[in-house]
Amino acid sequence: MEVPVIRNLLEANDTIARQLRGLFRARGILALNLISSPGAGKTSLLERTLSDLKGEFRMAVIEGDLQTDNDARRVAATGAQAVQINTGGGCHLDGAMVLESLTALDLDKVDILFIENVGNLVCPVEFDCGEDHKIALLSVTEGDDKPEKYPLLFNLSKVMVLNKIDLLPYVDFSTERAERFARRLNAELLILPLSCRSGEGLEAWYDWLRQARAAKKA
Amino acid sequence: MEVPVIRNLLEANDTIARQLRGLFRARGILALNLISSPGAGKTSLLERTLSDLKGEFRMAVIEGDLQTDNDARRVAATGAQAVQINTGGGCHLDGAMVLESLTALDLDKVDILFIENVGNLVCPVEFDCGEDHKIALLSVTEGDDKPEKYPLLFNLSKVMVLNKIDLLPYVDFSTERAERFARRLNAELLILPLSCRSGEGLEAWYDWLRQARAAKKA
């Protein structure tokens, strides 16, 4: 009984995702879908990025959370356009939610659109939101076994941001082990170790954003 | 179309959960469902608990993961009975999975059964596994806003283990704020700050286990 429903749900989502992808392409908007565990630092990475690249790109954020508009308020404080989606109990964003939330943004003033998904390493991975790339965030406090245990995200992502490296001296985390597992799933994965707190490594993330945005415009 | 399917799914699960609860009651087994983000320290808490209380209780663990049997091997190394459920892509454990996994355990030799759910703050909360209590784990590296952002888990849990307190000096986390949000959702919630790494606070967790197990037997 359930299987056909799930399949139709994903098929319906893929139709909307294609529509979104066309819309982003037509406008030259780079769309990135940020996925991680709760508390890995998605919002912190966006706060830093929106502040530091403010003079370079026009950026907007779609925030996905079960409840609260805390994160939209945090990123809007940088001056970026922001819209909050509350999923109620829903464990992921989907194409329809993203499509609807676009009506709250002025897309003529967007070079890069960040979609901050619900904090969850499993369900968001299956629902295409029309993004150019999925960005996986893993923080070093979560353990180096996470790519092996949640493989689909790391398999489908373009970049793995390894966050909170300022905490490496205080936790048992082997960067080499995490990278090895992640690369086994995805040989092309770009791994960017950084700390949103200290700022270390952010420049490499910004360089990647510049390249990805340039590739999108061309 | 989907709503009735989801309802039937949850109803079917509740039927199995009642069956499990009767089975645990008849045998005086205390069953605990551990739920947290990936990497919050569920397996580490179990490793410590299984080692430290080995002489006091006969304990067993059902490990839930998308992939790998790493966690079952970690807890089995303490000498406890352990069984691994691999959900494939599935984002939570349910009653049927737990019921099936029980066939791999000798229940005559179990005082406390730990069910370590898939790392996910959303989906596992909705699926009753027949447990006496849900135990929420939150680590201080995830941020003090998590109870507010993922309310259902904290609303339905008996205990919130606040893990990794050895890292408090290195992160921006207000214990007072996390506790205030959690208590607003659940005035009766027992909050146990501890560190599986340093061992600080573990004795209070063990005391709670002793009381909960004694209440179950009586």
Coordinates of N, CA and C in Angstrom, one line a residue, chain B:
Chain B
M1 N -4.6 11.5 -0.2 CA -4.2 10.1 -0.4 C -3.2 9.7 0.7
E2 N -2.2 10.5 1.0 CA -1.2 10.0 1.9 C -1.6 10.0 3.4
V3 N -2.5 10.9 3.8 CA -2.8 11.0 5.2 C -3.3 9.7 5.8
P4 N -4.3 9.1 5.2 CA -4.8 7.8 5.7 C -3.7 6.7 5.8
V5 N -2.8 6.7 4.9 CA -1.7 5.7 4.9 C -0.8 6.0 6.1
I6 N -0.5 7.2 6.4 CA 0.4 7.5 7.5 C -0.3 7.2 8.8
R7 N -1.6 7.5 8.9 CA -2.4 7.2 10.1 C -2.4 5.7 10.3
N8 N -2.7 4.9 9.3 CA -2.7 3.5 9.4 C -1.3 2.9 9.9
L9 N -0.3 3.5 9.3 CA 1.1 3.1 9.7 C 1.3 3.3 11.1
L10 N 0.9 4.5 11.6 CA 1.1 4.8 13.1 C 0.2 3.9 13.9
E11 N -1.0 3.7 13.4 CA -1.9 2.8 14.2 C -1.4 1.4 14.3
A12 N -0.9 0.9 13.1 CA -0.3 -0.4 13.1 C 0.9 -0.5 14.1
N13 N 1.7 0.6 14.1 CA 2.8 0.6 15.0 C 2.4 0.6 16.4
D14 N 1.3 1.3 16.8 CA 0.9 1.4 18.1 C 0.4 0.0 18.6
T15 N -0.2 -0.8 17.7 CA -0.6 -2.1 18.1 C 0.6 -3.0 18.5
I16 N 1.6 -2.9 17.7 CA 2.8 -3.7 18.0 C 3.5 -3.1 19.3
A17 N 3.5 -1.8 19.4 CA 4.1 -1.2 20.6 C 3.4 -1.7 21.9
R18 N 2.0 -1.9 21.8 CA 1.3 -2.4 23.0 C 1.7 -3.8 23.3
Q19 N 1.9 -4.6 22.2 CA 2.3 -6.0 22.4 C 3.7 -6.0 23.1
L20 N 4.6 -5.2 22.6 CA 6.0 -5.1 23.2 C 5.9 -4.7 24.6
R21 N 5.1 -3.7 24.9 CA 5.0 -3.2 26.3 C 4.5 -4.3 27.2
G22 N 3.5 -5.1 26.8 CA 3.0 -6.2 27.6 C 4.1 -7.3 27.8
L23 N 4.9 -7.5 26.8 CA 6.0 -8.5 26.9 C 7.0 -8.0 27.9
F24 N 7.4 -6.7 27.8 CA 8.4 -6.2 28.7 C 7.8 -6.2 30.2
R25 N 6.6 -5.9 30.3 CA 5.9 -5.8 31.6 C 6.0 -7.2 32.3
A26 N 5.6 -8.2 31.5 CA 5.5 -9.6 32.0 C 6.9 -10.1 32.5
R27 N 7.9 -9.6 31.9 CA 9.2 -10.0 32.2 C 10.0 -9.1 33.2
G28 N 9.3 -8.0 33.5 CA 10.0 -7.0 34.4 C 11.2 -6.3 33.8
I29 N 11.2 -6.2 32.4 CA 12.3 -5.6 31.7 C 12.0 -4.1 31.6
L30 N 13.0 -3.3 32.0 CA 12.9 -1.8 31.8 C 13.4 -1.5 30.4
A31 N 12.5 -0.9 29.6 CA 12.9 -0.7 28.2 C 13.0 0.8 28.0
L32 N 14.2 1.3 27.5 CA 14.4 2.7 27.3 C 14.8 3.0 25.8
N33 N 14.1 4.0 25.2 CA 14.4 4.4 23.8 C 15.2 5.6 23.8
L34 N 16.5 5.5 23.4 CA 17.4 6.6 23.4 C 17.4 7.4 22.0
I35 N 17.1 8.6 22.1 CA 16.9 9.4 20.8 C 17.7 10.7 20.9
S36 N 18.4 11.0 19.8 CA 19.3 12.2 19.8 C 19.7 12.5 18.3
S37 N 20.3 13.6 18.1 CA 21.0 13.9 16.9 C 22.1 12.9 16.6
P38 N 22.5 12.7 15.4 CA 23.7 11.9 15.2 C 24.9 12.5 16.0
G39 N 25.7 11.6 16.6 CA 26.9 12.1 17.3 C 26.7 12.8 18.6
A40 N 25.5 12.7 19.2 CA 25.3 13.3 20.5 C 25.9 12.5 21.7
G41 N 26.2 11.2 21.3 CA 26.8 10.4 22.3 C 26.0 9.3 22.9
K42 N 25.0 8.8 22.2 CA 24.2 7.7 22.6 C 25.0 6.4 22.9
T43 N 25.9 6.1 21.9 CA 26.7 4.9 22.0 C 27.7 5.0 23.1
S44 N 28.3 6.2 23.2 CA 29.3 6.4 24.3 C 28.6 6.3 25.7
L45 N 27.4 6.8 25.8 CA 26.7 6.7 27.1 C 26.4 5.2 27.4
L46 N 26.0 4.4 26.4 CA 25.8 3.0 26.6 C 27.1 2.3 26.9
E47 N 28.2 2.6 26.3 CA 29.4 1.9 26.6 C 29.8 2.1 28.0
R48 N 29.7 3.3 28.5 CA 30.0 3.6 29.9 C 29.0 2.9 30.9
T49 N 27.7 3.0 30.5 CA 26.7 2.4 31.4 C 26.9 0.9 31.5
L50 N 27.0 0.2 30.3 CA 27.1 -1.2 30.3 C 28.4 -1.7 31.0
S51 N 29.4 -1.0 31.0 CA 30.7 -1.3 31.7 C 30.5 -1.1 33.2
D52 N 30.0 0.1 33.5 CA 30.0 0.5 35.0 C 28.9 -0.3 35.8
L53 N 27.8 -0.7 35.1 CA 26.7 -1.4 35.9 C 26.7 -2.9 35.6
K54 N 27.7 -3.3 34.9 CA 27.8 -4.8 34.5 C 27.5 -5.7 35.7
G55 N 28.0 -5.4 36.9 CA 27.8 -6.3 38.0 C 26.4 -6.2 38.7
E56 N 25.7 -5.2 38.2 CA 24.4 -4.8 38.9 C 23.2 -5.3 38.1
F57 N 23.2 -5.1 36.8 CA 22.1 -5.4 36.0 C 22.6 -6.3 34.8
R58 N 21.6 -7.1 34.3 CA 21.9 -7.7 33.0 C 21.2 -6.9 31.9
M59 N 22.1 -6.4 31.0 CA 21.6 -5.4 30.0 C 21.7 -5.9 28.6
A60 N 20.8 -5.4 27.8 CA 20.9 -5.7 26.3 C 20.6 -4.4 25.5
V61 N 21.1 -4.4 24.3 CA 21.0 -3.2 23.5 C 20.5 -3.6 22.1
I62 N 19.5 -2.9 21.6 CA 19.1 -3.0 20.2 C 19.7 -1.7 19.5
E63 N 20.5 -1.9 18.6 CA 21.2 -0.7 17.9 C 20.5 -0.5 16.6
G64 N 20.1 0.8 16.3 CA 19.5 1.2 15.1 C 20.4 2.1 14.3
D65 N 20.7 1.7 13.1 CA 21.5 2.5 12.2 C 21.1 2.3 10.7
L66 N 21.3 3.2 9.9 CA 21.0 3.1 8.5 C 21.9 1.9 7.9
Q67 N 23.1 2.0 8.3 CA 24.1 1.1 7.8 C 25.1 0.7 8.9
T68 N 25.9 -0.2 8.7 CA 27.1 -0.7 9.5 C 26.6 -1.4 10.8
D69 N 27.5 -2.2 11.4 CA 27.2 -2.7 12.7 C 28.2 -2.3 13.7
N70 N 28.8 -1.1 13.4 CA 29.8 -0.5 14.3 C 29.3 -0.4 15.7
D71 N 28.1 0.1 15.9 CA 27.6 0.4 17.2 C 27.4 -0.8 18.0
A72 N 26.8 -1.8 17.4 CA 26.5 -3.1 18.0 C 27.8 -3.7 18.5
R73 N 28.9 -3.6 17.6 CA 30.2 -4.2 18.0 C 30.7 -3.4 19.2
R74 N 30.6 -2.1 19.2 CA 31.1 -1.3 20.3 C 30.4 -1.7 21.6
V75 N 29.1 -1.8 21.6 CA 28.5 -2.1 22.9 C 28.7 -3.6 23.3
A76 N 28.8 -4.5 22.3 CA 29.0 -5.9 22.6 C 30.3 -6.1 23.2
A77 N 31.3 -5.2 22.9 CA 32.6 -5.4 23.5 C 32.6 -5.2 25.0
T78 N 31.5 -4.7 25.6 CA 31.4 -4.6 27.1 C 30.9 -5.9 27.7
G79 N 30.5 -6.8 26.8 CA 29.9 -8.1 27.3 C 28.4 -8.2 27.3
A80 N 27.8 -7.1 26.9 CA 26.3 -7.1 26.9 C 25.8 -7.8 25.7
Q81 N 24.5 -8.3 25.7 CA 23.9 -8.8 24.6 C 23.6 -7.6 23.6
A82 N 23.8 -7.8 22.3 CA 23.6 -6.7 21.4 C 23.1 -7.2 20.1
V83 N 22.1 -6.5 19.5 CA 21.7 -6.8 18.1 C 21.6 -5.5 17.3
Q84 N 22.0 -5.6 16.1 CA 22.0 -4.5 15.2 C 20.8 -4.5 14.2
I85 N 20.1 -3.5 14.1 CA 19.1 -3.3 13.1 C 19.6 -2.3 12.0
N86 N 19.7 -2.8 10.8 CA 20.1 -1.8 9.7 C 18.8 -1.4 9.0
T87 N 18.5 -0.2 9.0 CA 17.2 0.3 8.4 C 17.3 0.5 6.9
G88 N 18.5 0.4 6.3 CA 18.7 0.8 4.9 C 18.6 2.3 4.9
G89 N 17.7 2.9 4.2 CA 17.6 4.3 4.2 C 16.7 4.8 5.3
G90 N 16.1 3.9 6.1 CA 15.0 4.3 7.0 C 15.5 5.2 8.2
C91 N 14.7 6.2 8.5 CA 15.1 7.3 9.4 C 14.8 7.1 10.8
H92 N 14.2 6.0 11.2 CA 13.8 5.7 12.5 C 13.6 4.2 12.7
L93 N 13.5 3.8 14.0 CA 13.1 2.4 14.3 C 11.6 2.4 14.6
D94 N 11.0 1.3 14.4 CA 9.6 1.2 14.7 C 9.4 -0.1 15.5
G95 N 8.1 -0.3 16.0 CA 7.8 -1.4 16.8 C 8.1 -2.8 16.1
A96 N 7.8 -2.9 14.9 CA 8.0 -4.2 14.2 C 9.5 -4.5 14.1
M97 N 10.3 -3.5 13.9 CA 11.8 -3.8 13.9 C 12.3 -4.3 15.2
V98 N 11.8 -3.6 16.3 CA 12.2 -4.0 17.6 C 11.7 -5.4 17.9
L99 N 10.4 -5.7 17.6 CA 9.8 -7.0 17.9 C 10.7 -8.1 17.2
E100 N 11.0 -7.9 15.9 CA 11.8 -8.8 15.2 C 13.2 -9.0 15.8
S101 N 13.8 -7.9 16.2 CA 15.2 -8.0 16.8 C 15.2 -8.8 18.1
L102 N 14.1 -8.8 18.8 CA 14.0 -9.5 20.1 C 14.3 -11.0 20.0
T103 N 14.1 -11.5 18.8 CA 14.3 -13.0 18.6 C 15.8 -13.3 18.7
A104 N 16.6 -12.2 18.5 CA 18.1 -12.4 18.6 C 18.6 -12.3 20.0
L105 N 17.7 -12.0 21.0 CA 18.2 -11.8 22.4 C 17.6 -12.8 23.3
D106 N 18.4 -13.2 24.3 CA 17.8 -14.1 25.3 C 17.2 -13.2 26.4
L107 N 15.8 -13.0 26.3 CA 15.1 -12.1 27.2 C 15.1 -12.6 28.7
D108 N 15.4 -13.9 28.9 CA 15.4 -14.3 30.3 C 16.6 -13.7 31.0
K109 N 17.5 -13.2 30.3 CA 18.7 -12.6 30.9 C 18.8 -11.1 30.7
V110 N 17.7 -10.4 30.7 CA 17.7 -9.0 30.5 C 16.9 -8.3 31.6
D111 N 17.6 -7.4 32.3 CA 16.9 -6.5 33.3 C 16.6 -5.2 32.6
I112 N 17.5 -4.7 31.9 CA 17.3 -3.4 31.2 C 17.6 -3.5 29.7
L113 N 16.7 -3.1 28.9 CA 16.9 -3.1 27.4 C 17.0 -1.7 26.9
F114 N 18.1 -1.4 26.3 CA 18.3 -0.1 25.7 C 18.0 -0.2 24.2
I115 N 17.2 0.7 23.7 CA 16.9 0.8 22.2 C 17.6 2.0 21.8
E116 N 18.7 1.9 21.0 CA 19.4 3.1 20.5 C 18.9 3.4 19.2
N117 N 18.1 4.4 19.1 CA 17.4 4.8 17.8 C 18.4 5.3 16.8
V118 N 17.9 5.5 15.5 CA 18.7 6.2 14.5 C 18.9 7.6 14.9
G119 N 20.1 8.1 14.7 CA 20.4 9.5 15.0 C 19.5 10.5 14.2
N120 N 18.5 11.1 14.9 CA 17.6 11.9 14.2 C 16.6 12.5 15.3
L121 N 16.5 13.8 15.4 CA 15.7 14.4 16.4 C 14.2 14.5 16.0
V122 N 13.8 14.1 14.8 CA 12.5 14.2 14.4 C 11.7 12.9 14.3
C123 N 12.0 12.1 13.3 CA 11.1 11.0 13.0 C 11.0 9.9 14.1
P124 N 12.1 9.6 14.8 CA 12.0 8.5 15.8 C 11.0 8.8 16.9
V125 N 10.7 10.1 17.1 CA 9.9 10.5 18.2 C 8.4 10.0 18.0
E126 N 8.0 9.8 16.8 CA 6.6 9.5 16.5 C 6.4 8.0 16.6
F127 N 7.4 7.2 16.6 CA 7.2 5.7 16.5 C 7.5 5.1 17.8
D128 N 6.4 4.7 18.5 CA 6.5 4.0 19.8 C 7.1 2.7 19.6
C129 N 8.2 2.4 20.4 CA 8.8 1.0 20.3 C 8.5 0.2 21.5
G130 N 7.4 0.5 22.2 CA 7.1 -0.2 23.4 C 7.9 0.1 24.6
E131 N 8.7 1.1 24.6 CA 9.5 1.5 25.7 C 8.7 2.0 26.9
D132 N 9.4 1.9 28.1 CA 8.8 2.6 29.3 C 9.0 4.1 29.2
H133 N 10.2 4.5 28.7 CA 10.5 5.9 28.7 C 11.4 6.2 27.5
K134 N 11.1 7.4 26.9 CA 12.1 7.9 25.9 C 13.1 8.7 26.7
I135 N 14.4 8.6 26.3 CA 15.5 9.3 26.8 C 16.0 10.2 25.7
A136 N 16.0 11.5 25.9 CA 16.5 12.5 24.9 C 18.0 12.8 25.3
L137 N 18.9 12.7 24.3 CA 20.2 13.2 24.6 C 20.5 14.4 23.8
L138 N 21.1 15.4 24.5 CA 21.4 16.6 23.8 C 22.9 16.9 24.2
S139 N 23.7 17.2 23.2 CA 25.1 17.5 23.6 C 25.3 19.0 23.5
V140 N 26.2 19.5 24.4 CA 26.3 21.0 24.5 C 26.9 21.6 23.2
T141 N 27.5 20.8 22.3 CA 28.0 21.3 21.1 C 26.9 21.6 20.0
E142 N 25.7 21.1 20.3 CA 24.6 21.3 19.3 C 23.9 22.6 19.5
G143 N 24.1 23.3 20.6 CA 23.5 24.6 20.8 C 22.3 24.5 21.7
D144 N 22.1 25.6 22.5 CA 21.0 25.6 23.5 C 19.6 25.8 23.0
D145 N 19.5 26.0 21.7 CA 18.2 26.3 21.1 C 17.5 25.0 20.7
K146 N 18.1 23.8 20.8 CA 17.5 22.6 20.2 C 16.2 22.2 20.9
P147 N 16.0 22.3 22.2 CA 14.7 21.9 22.7 C 13.6 22.8 22.1
E148 N 13.9 24.1 21.9 CA 12.9 25.0 21.3 C 12.6 24.6 19.8
K149 N 13.6 24.1 19.1 CA 13.5 23.9 17.7 C 12.9 22.4 17.4
Y150 N 13.1 21.5 18.3 CA 12.7 20.2 18.1 C 11.8 19.8 19.3
P151 N 10.7 20.4 19.5 CA 10.0 20.3 20.8 C 9.4 18.9 21.1
L152 N 9.0 18.2 20.2 CA 8.2 17.0 20.5 C 9.0 16.0 21.3
L153 N 10.3 15.8 20.9 CA 11.1 14.9 21.7 C 11.2 15.3 23.1
F154 N 11.5 16.5 23.4 CA 11.7 17.0 24.8 C 10.3 17.0 25.5
N155 N 9.3 17.2 24.8 CA 7.9 17.1 25.4 C 7.6 15.7 25.9
L156 N 8.0 14.7 25.1 CA 7.6 13.3 25.4 C 8.7 12.5 26.2
S157 N 9.8 13.1 26.4 CA 10.9 12.3 27.1 C 10.7 12.4 28.6
K158 N 11.2 11.4 29.3 CA 11.3 11.3 30.8 C 12.5 12.0 31.3
V159 N 13.6 11.8 30.5 CA 14.9 12.3 31.0 C 15.6 13.0 29.8
M160 N 16.2 14.1 30.0 CA 17.1 14.8 29.0 C 18.5 14.6 29.6
V161 N 19.3 13.8 28.9 CA 20.8 13.8 29.2 C 21.5 14.9 28.5
L162 N 22.1 15.8 29.2 CA 22.9 16.9 28.6 C 24.3 16.4 28.6
N163 N 24.8 16.0 27.4 CA 26.1 15.3 27.3 C 27.2 16.3 26.9
K164 N 28.4 15.8 27.1 CA 29.6 16.6 26.6 C 29.8 17.8 27.4
I165 N 29.5 17.8 28.7 CA 29.7 19.1 29.5 C 31.1 19.4 29.7
D166 N 32.0 18.5 29.4 CA 33.5 18.8 29.5 C 33.8 19.8 28.4
L167 N 33.0 20.0 27.4 CA 33.3 20.9 26.3 C 32.7 22.3 26.5
L168 N 31.9 22.5 27.7 CA 31.3 23.8 27.9 C 32.2 25.0 27.8
P169 N 33.5 24.9 28.3 CA 34.3 26.0 28.3 C 34.7 26.5 26.8
Y170 N 34.4 25.6 25.8 CA 34.9 25.9 24.5 C 33.8 26.2 23.5
V171 N 32.5 26.2 24.0 CA 31.4 26.5 23.1 C 30.5 27.5 23.7
D172 N 29.6 28.1 22.8 CA 28.6 29.1 23.3 C 27.4 28.4 23.6
F173 N 27.2 27.9 24.8 CA 26.0 27.1 25.2 C 25.6 27.6 26.6
S174 N 24.4 28.0 26.7 CA 23.8 28.4 28.0 C 23.0 27.2 28.5
T175 N 23.5 26.5 29.6 CA 22.8 25.4 30.2 C 21.4 25.9 30.7
E176 N 21.4 27.1 31.3 CA 20.2 27.7 31.8 C 19.1 27.9 30.7
R177 N 19.6 28.3 29.5 CA 18.6 28.6 28.4 C 18.1 27.2 27.9
A178 N 18.9 26.3 27.7 CA 18.5 24.9 27.3 C 17.5 24.3 28.2
E179 N 17.8 24.4 29.5 CA 16.9 23.9 30.5 C 15.6 24.6 30.6
R180 N 15.7 25.9 30.5 CA 14.4 26.7 30.5 C 13.5 26.3 29.4
F181 N 14.0 26.2 28.1 CA 13.2 25.8 27.0 C 12.6 24.4 27.2
A182 N 13.5 23.5 27.7 CA 13.1 22.1 27.8 C 12.0 22.0 28.9
R183 N 12.1 22.7 30.0 CA 11.1 22.7 31.1 C 9.8 23.3 30.7
R184 N 9.9 24.3 29.8 CA 8.7 24.9 29.3 C 7.8 23.9 28.5
L185 N 8.5 23.0 27.8 CA 7.8 21.9 27.1 C 7.4 20.8 28.0
N186 N 8.1 20.6 29.1 CA 7.8 19.4 29.9 C 8.3 19.7 31.3
A187 N 7.4 20.1 32.1 CA 7.7 20.6 33.5 C 8.3 19.5 34.3
E188 N 8.0 18.2 34.0 CA 8.5 17.1 34.8 C 9.8 16.5 34.3
L189 N 10.4 17.1 33.2 CA 11.6 16.5 32.6 C 12.7 16.5 33.6
L190 N 13.4 15.4 33.8 CA 14.6 15.3 34.6 C 15.8 15.6 33.7
I191 N 16.6 16.5 34.1 CA 17.7 16.9 33.3 C 19.0 16.5 34.0
L192 N 19.8 15.7 33.3 CA 21.0 15.2 33.8 C 22.3 15.6 33.0
P193 N 23.0 16.7 33.5 CA 24.2 17.1 32.8 C 25.3 16.1 33.1
L194 N 26.0 15.7 32.1 CA 27.1 14.7 32.3 C 28.1 14.7 31.2
S195 N 29.2 14.0 31.4 CA 30.2 13.9 30.4 C 30.6 12.4 30.3
C196 N 30.4 11.7 29.2 CA 30.8 10.3 29.0 C 32.3 10.3 29.0
R197 N 32.9 11.4 28.6 CA 34.4 11.4 28.5 C 35.1 11.5 29.9
S198 N 34.6 12.4 30.7 CA 35.3 12.6 32.0 C 34.6 11.8 33.1
G199 N 33.4 11.4 32.8 CA 32.7 10.6 33.8 C 31.8 11.4 34.8
E200 N 32.0 12.8 34.7 CA 31.3 13.7 35.6 C 29.8 13.5 35.4
G201 N 29.0 13.4 36.4 CA 27.5 13.3 36.3 C 27.0 12.0 36.0
L202 N 27.8 11.0 35.7 CA 27.3 9.6 35.4 C 26.5 9.0 36.5
E203 N 27.0 9.3 37.8 CA 26.4 8.6 38.9 C 24.9 9.0 39.0
A204 N 24.5 10.2 38.7 CA 23.1 10.6 38.8 C 22.3 9.8 37.8
W205 N 22.9 9.6 36.6 CA 22.2 8.8 35.6 C 22.0 7.3 36.0
Y206 N 23.1 6.8 36.7 CA 23.0 5.4 37.2 C 21.9 5.3 38.3
D207 N 21.9 6.4 39.1 CA 20.9 6.4 40.2 C 19.5 6.4 39.6
W208 N 19.3 7.2 38.6 CA 18.0 7.2 37.9 C 17.6 5.8 37.3
L209 N 18.6 5.2 36.7 CA 18.4 3.8 36.1 C 18.0 2.8 37.2
R210 N 18.6 2.9 38.4 CA 18.3 2.0 39.5 C 16.9 2.2 40.0
Q211 N 16.5 3.5 40.1 CA 15.1 3.8 40.5 C 14.1 3.3 39.5
A212 N 14.4 3.6 38.2 CA 13.4 3.2 37.2 C 13.3 1.7 37.1
R213 N 14.4 1.0 37.2 CA 14.3 -0.5 37.2 C 13.6 -1.0 38.4
A214 N 13.8 -0.4 39.6 CA 13.1 -0.9 40.8 C 11.6 -0.6 40.7
A215 N 11.2 0.5 40.1 CA 9.8 0.8 39.9 C 9.2 -0.2 38.9
K216 N 9.9 -0.7 37.9 CA 9.4 -1.6 36.9 C 9.2 -3.0 37.6
K217 N 10.1 -3.4 38.4 CA 10.0 -4.7 39.0 C 8.8 -4.8 40.0
A218 N 8.6 -3.7 40.7 CA 7.6 -3.7 41.8 C 6.1 -3.8 41.2

